[in-house]
């Protein structure tokens, strides 16, 4: 079990659908992250929120839209995705300190058809 | 700029043999270093971290790593491999002000019975 909870675990969506991925943590972490991971590759950073403000956007296409409603929740809104967006989407959090490790959720396996 | 290099994308060891996974980092400032393990269809789990202090770091599941500044290395070892150690291992580095961890490309560990 992890302390970062992601829902859903699996998601299949068509290219015209709109869906959202959700992430929740109650460790008091003020930095939250979205990563995309393709098979046999390391996680790729997408977005970072620090104290509920977007601090890093790694040139992610606008069909991915992050949201941080409060210090415990992080969402990733998906719209008009492409098949190449199929991947494992990982949420992570940590204390807002550079020597603090990331704590990862188990991810959402997304398939775009 | 900071980065990590993991030598060997795939390492095979016999059950009971020494595990050695290599990680070298590049950083112009003192780094914070982490090892993570990822089992299939799961997120990344922290094995151990080096921030400051003792250069030999002990982690979970019998793993340890030694920070060697002169060699810019942070290799992961375990004296005796177990079948349950088969997984993907990632080395990561963070530095002050980065607000992110930079991951190596990963090493897949196979344990042969």
Short mmCIF file of C-alpha atoms in Angstrom, two decimals:
data_model
loop_
_atom_site.label_atom_id
_atom_site.label_comp_id
_atom_site.label_asym_id
_atom_site.label_seq_id
_atom_site.Cartn_x
_atom_site.Cartn_y
_atom_site.Cartn_z
CA UNK A 1 0.00 0.00 0.00
CA UNK A 2 1.18 3.53 -0.74
CA UNK A 3 0.36 6.80 0.95
CA UNK A 4 -0.42 8.42 -2.40
CA UNK A 5 -3.71 7.18 -3.81
CA UNK A 6 -4.48 7.33 -7.50
CA UNK A 7 -7.81 6.63 -9.19
CA UNK A 8 -8.75 4.97 -11.41
CA UNK A 9 -6.18 2.17 -11.67
CA UNK A 10 -7.05 1.54 -15.30
CA UNK A 11 -8.70 3.78 -17.88
CA UNK A 12 -9.61 3.16 -21.50
CA UNK A 13 -10.78 6.18 -23.45
CA UNK A 14 -11.50 7.14 -27.02
CA UNK A 15 -9.83 10.07 -28.70
CA UNK A 16 -12.91 12.25 -28.34
CA UNK A 17 -13.53 11.54 -24.66
CA UNK A 18 -12.92 13.76 -21.65
CA UNK A 19 -11.73 12.06 -18.48
CA UNK A 20 -9.84 12.94 -15.31
CA UNK A 21 -7.16 11.23 -13.25
CA UNK A 22 -7.17 11.84 -9.53
CA UNK A 23 -4.46 11.79 -6.88
CA UNK A 24 -4.71 12.25 -3.13
CA UNK A 25 -2.18 12.37 -0.29
CA UNK A 26 -2.55 13.18 3.41
CA UNK A 27 1.11 13.40 4.38
CA UNK A 28 1.14 17.20 4.48
CA UNK A 29 3.32 17.36 1.38
CA UNK A 30 3.15 20.72 -0.39
CA UNK A 31 4.78 19.65 -3.66
CA UNK A 32 2.84 17.37 -6.02
CA UNK A 33 3.88 15.95 -9.36
CA UNK A 34 2.52 14.27 -12.48
CA UNK A 35 4.76 11.91 -14.42
CA UNK A 36 4.19 9.90 -17.58
CA UNK A 37 5.93 6.55 -17.92
CA UNK A 38 6.17 4.45 -21.06
CA UNK A 39 7.15 0.78 -20.91
CA UNK A 40 10.80 0.12 -20.01
CA UNK A 41 11.48 3.87 -19.60
CA UNK A 42 12.01 6.14 -16.60
CA UNK A 43 9.22 8.50 -15.49
CA UNK A 44 9.02 11.72 -17.50
CA UNK A 45 8.08 14.84 -15.60
CA UNK A 46 4.92 16.60 -16.79
CA UNK A 47 3.85 19.08 -14.10
CA UNK A 48 4.86 20.24 -10.64
CA UNK A 49 2.66 22.06 -8.14
CA UNK A 50 4.29 23.77 -5.20
CA UNK A 51 1.98 25.16 -2.51
CA UNK A 52 -0.96 24.67 -4.89
CA UNK A 53 0.64 26.79 -7.61
CA UNK A 54 1.87 25.39 -10.91
CA UNK A 55 5.64 25.77 -10.80
CA UNK A 56 6.82 23.51 -13.64
CA UNK A 57 5.13 22.64 -16.93
CA UNK A 58 7.44 20.56 -19.09
CA UNK A 59 5.97 21.75 -22.41
CA UNK A 60 3.12 19.29 -22.12
CA UNK A 61 0.42 19.46 -24.88
CA UNK A 62 -2.71 21.37 -23.89
CA UNK A 63 -4.81 18.20 -24.15
CA UNK A 64 -3.42 17.53 -20.65
CA UNK A 65 -4.66 20.02 -18.06
CA UNK A 66 -3.55 19.81 -14.43
CA UNK A 67 -5.45 21.12 -11.44
CA UNK A 68 -4.58 21.34 -7.76
CA UNK A 69 -7.82 22.13 -5.85
CA UNK A 70 -6.14 21.98 -2.44
CA UNK A 71 -2.98 20.79 -0.74
CA UNK A 72 -4.11 17.14 -0.70
CA UNK A 73 -5.55 16.72 -4.17
CA UNK A 74 -4.16 16.76 -7.68
CA UNK A 75 -6.11 16.14 -10.86
CA UNK A 76 -5.11 15.63 -14.47
CA UNK A 77 -7.84 16.43 -16.98
CA UNK A 78 -7.61 14.65 -20.31
CA UNK A 79 -9.26 15.70 -23.57
CA UNK A 80 -8.79 14.68 -27.19
CA UNK A 81 -5.88 12.39 -26.45
CA UNK A 82 -3.90 10.48 -29.06
CA UNK A 83 -3.02 6.76 -29.02
CA UNK A 84 0.61 7.67 -28.29
CA UNK A 85 -0.57 9.15 -24.97
CA UNK A 86 -1.22 5.59 -23.74
CA UNK A 87 1.08 5.11 -20.73
CA UNK A 88 1.27 4.73 -16.96
CA UNK A 89 0.53 8.09 -15.31
CA UNK A 90 2.15 8.46 -11.93
CA UNK A 91 1.39 10.98 -9.23
CA UNK A 92 3.99 11.78 -6.59
CA UNK A 93 4.35 14.12 -3.66
CA UNK A 94 7.05 15.28 -1.31
CA UNK A 95 7.89 17.92 1.25
CA UNK A 96 8.77 21.16 -0.47
CA UNK A 97 12.48 20.54 0.18
CA UNK A 98 15.04 19.49 -2.39
CA UNK A 99 16.52 16.75 -0.18
CA UNK A 100 13.11 15.14 0.31
CA UNK A 101 12.29 11.98 -1.64
CA UNK A 102 9.27 11.60 -3.88
CA UNK A 103 6.45 9.34 -2.70
CA UNK A 104 4.68 7.73 -5.64
CA UNK A 105 1.21 6.36 -6.14
CA UNK A 106 0.68 3.11 -8.03
CA UNK A 107 -0.38 4.96 -11.15
CA UNK A 108 -3.22 4.94 -13.64
CA UNK A 109 -2.74 2.70 -16.69
CA UNK A 110 -4.24 4.73 -19.55
CA UNK A 111 -5.11 3.27 -22.93
CA UNK A 112 -6.29 5.59 -25.70
CA UNK A 113 -8.17 3.85 -28.51
CA UNK B 1 23.12 20.66 -15.04
CA UNK B 2 22.52 17.43 -13.20
CA UNK B 3 22.03 13.93 -14.54
CA UNK B 4 22.52 10.28 -13.67
CA UNK B 5 23.89 7.42 -15.72
CA UNK B 6 23.00 3.83 -14.93
CA UNK B 7 25.45 1.41 -16.49
CA UNK B 8 23.75 -1.75 -17.69
CA UNK B 9 20.11 -1.69 -18.68
CA UNK B 10 19.81 -5.33 -17.65
CA UNK B 11 21.63 -7.23 -14.90
CA UNK B 12 21.19 -10.95 -14.17
CA UNK B 13 22.36 -12.61 -10.97
CA UNK B 14 21.87 -16.02 -9.42
CA UNK B 15 19.77 -16.33 -6.29
CA UNK B 16 22.08 -15.81 -3.31
CA UNK B 17 24.70 -13.91 -5.32
CA UNK B 18 25.83 -10.33 -4.81
CA UNK B 19 23.73 -7.64 -6.46
CA UNK B 20 25.58 -4.59 -7.79
CA UNK B 21 23.70 -1.90 -9.73
CA UNK B 22 25.77 1.05 -10.91
CA UNK B 23 24.87 4.73 -10.82
CA UNK B 24 27.08 7.70 -11.63
CA UNK B 25 25.90 11.25 -11.30
CA UNK B 26 26.85 14.56 -12.76
CA UNK B 27 26.24 17.65 -10.68
CA UNK B 28 27.95 20.97 -10.25
CA UNK B 29 26.65 21.28 -6.69
CA UNK B 30 26.29 18.77 -3.85
CA UNK B 31 23.64 16.28 -4.91
CA UNK B 32 20.91 14.46 -3.09
CA UNK B 33 20.75 10.88 -4.36
CA UNK B 34 18.01 8.28 -4.31
CA UNK B 35 17.39 4.69 -5.38
CA UNK B 36 13.91 3.53 -6.26
CA UNK B 37 12.51 0.10 -7.13
CA UNK B 38 9.53 -0.52 -9.41
CA UNK B 39 7.67 -3.81 -9.58
CA UNK B 40 5.41 -4.54 -12.56
CA UNK B 41 2.26 -2.41 -12.70
CA UNK B 42 3.22 -0.46 -9.60
CA UNK B 43 4.64 2.94 -8.79
CA UNK B 44 8.19 3.64 -7.65
CA UNK B 45 9.13 2.75 -4.08
CA UNK B 46 11.98 4.47 -2.28
CA UNK B 47 14.80 2.08 -1.35
CA UNK B 48 17.20 4.57 0.20
CA UNK B 49 18.49 8.12 0.00
CA UNK B 50 21.67 10.09 0.56
CA UNK B 51 21.37 13.71 1.60
CA UNK B 52 24.23 14.55 3.96
CA UNK B 53 26.25 12.77 6.61
CA UNK B 54 27.27 9.11 6.51
CA UNK B 55 28.27 8.05 3.03
CA UNK B 56 27.16 4.44 3.47
CA UNK B 57 23.38 4.41 3.41
CA UNK B 58 21.22 1.45 4.40
CA UNK B 59 17.81 1.00 2.92
CA UNK B 60 14.90 -1.38 2.92
CA UNK B 61 14.99 -5.05 1.84
CA UNK B 62 18.69 -5.42 2.70
CA UNK B 63 19.95 -2.92 0.12
CA UNK B 64 22.65 -0.36 0.74
CA UNK B 65 24.52 2.24 -1.31
CA UNK B 66 27.74 4.17 -0.85
CA UNK B 67 28.17 7.79 -1.90
CA UNK B 68 31.67 8.28 -3.35
CA UNK B 69 32.26 11.89 -4.23
CA UNK B 70 35.66 11.24 -5.79
CA UNK B 71 34.10 8.75 -8.21
CA UNK B 72 30.77 10.60 -8.54
CA UNK B 73 29.08 7.27 -7.87
CA UNK B 74 26.22 5.92 -5.80
CA UNK B 75 26.14 2.19 -6.53
CA UNK B 76 23.45 -0.04 -5.04
CA UNK B 77 24.39 -3.37 -3.49
CA UNK B 78 22.82 -6.31 -1.71
CA UNK B 79 24.93 -9.21 -0.42
CA UNK B 80 22.52 -11.99 -1.37
CA UNK B 81 19.88 -11.74 -4.10
CA UNK B 82 16.40 -13.06 -3.51
CA UNK B 83 13.85 -13.96 -6.17
CA UNK B 84 11.63 -11.14 -4.91
CA UNK B 85 14.35 -8.60 -5.84
CA UNK B 86 13.56 -9.01 -9.53
CA UNK B 87 12.33 -5.57 -10.61
CA UNK B 88 13.33 -2.32 -12.32
CA UNK B 89 15.69 -0.08 -10.34
CA UNK B 90 16.07 3.67 -10.87
CA UNK B 91 18.75 6.00 -9.56
CA UNK B 92 17.75 9.66 -9.20
CA UNK B 93 19.43 12.95 -8.29
CA UNK B 94 18.11 16.22 -6.94
CA UNK B 95 19.88 19.46 -6.18
CA UNK B 96 18.95 22.61 -4.31
CA UNK B 97 16.53 24.73 -6.31
CA UNK B 98 15.61 22.07 -8.86
CA UNK B 99 12.19 21.19 -7.40
CA UNK B 100 12.48 17.88 -9.24
CA UNK B 101 14.31 14.57 -9.32
CA UNK B 102 16.24 13.55 -12.43
CA UNK B 103 16.02 9.82 -13.11
CA UNK B 104 18.46 7.47 -14.75
CA UNK B 105 17.29 5.16 -17.52
CA UNK B 106 16.81 2.25 -15.15
CA UNK B 107 18.30 -1.22 -14.68
CA UNK B 108 16.19 -4.33 -14.90
CA UNK B 109 17.36 -6.94 -12.37
CA UNK B 110 16.67 -10.59 -13.12
CA UNK B 111 17.30 -13.21 -10.43
CA UNK B 112 17.99 -16.73 -11.68
CA UNK B 113 16.94 -19.60 -9.41
#
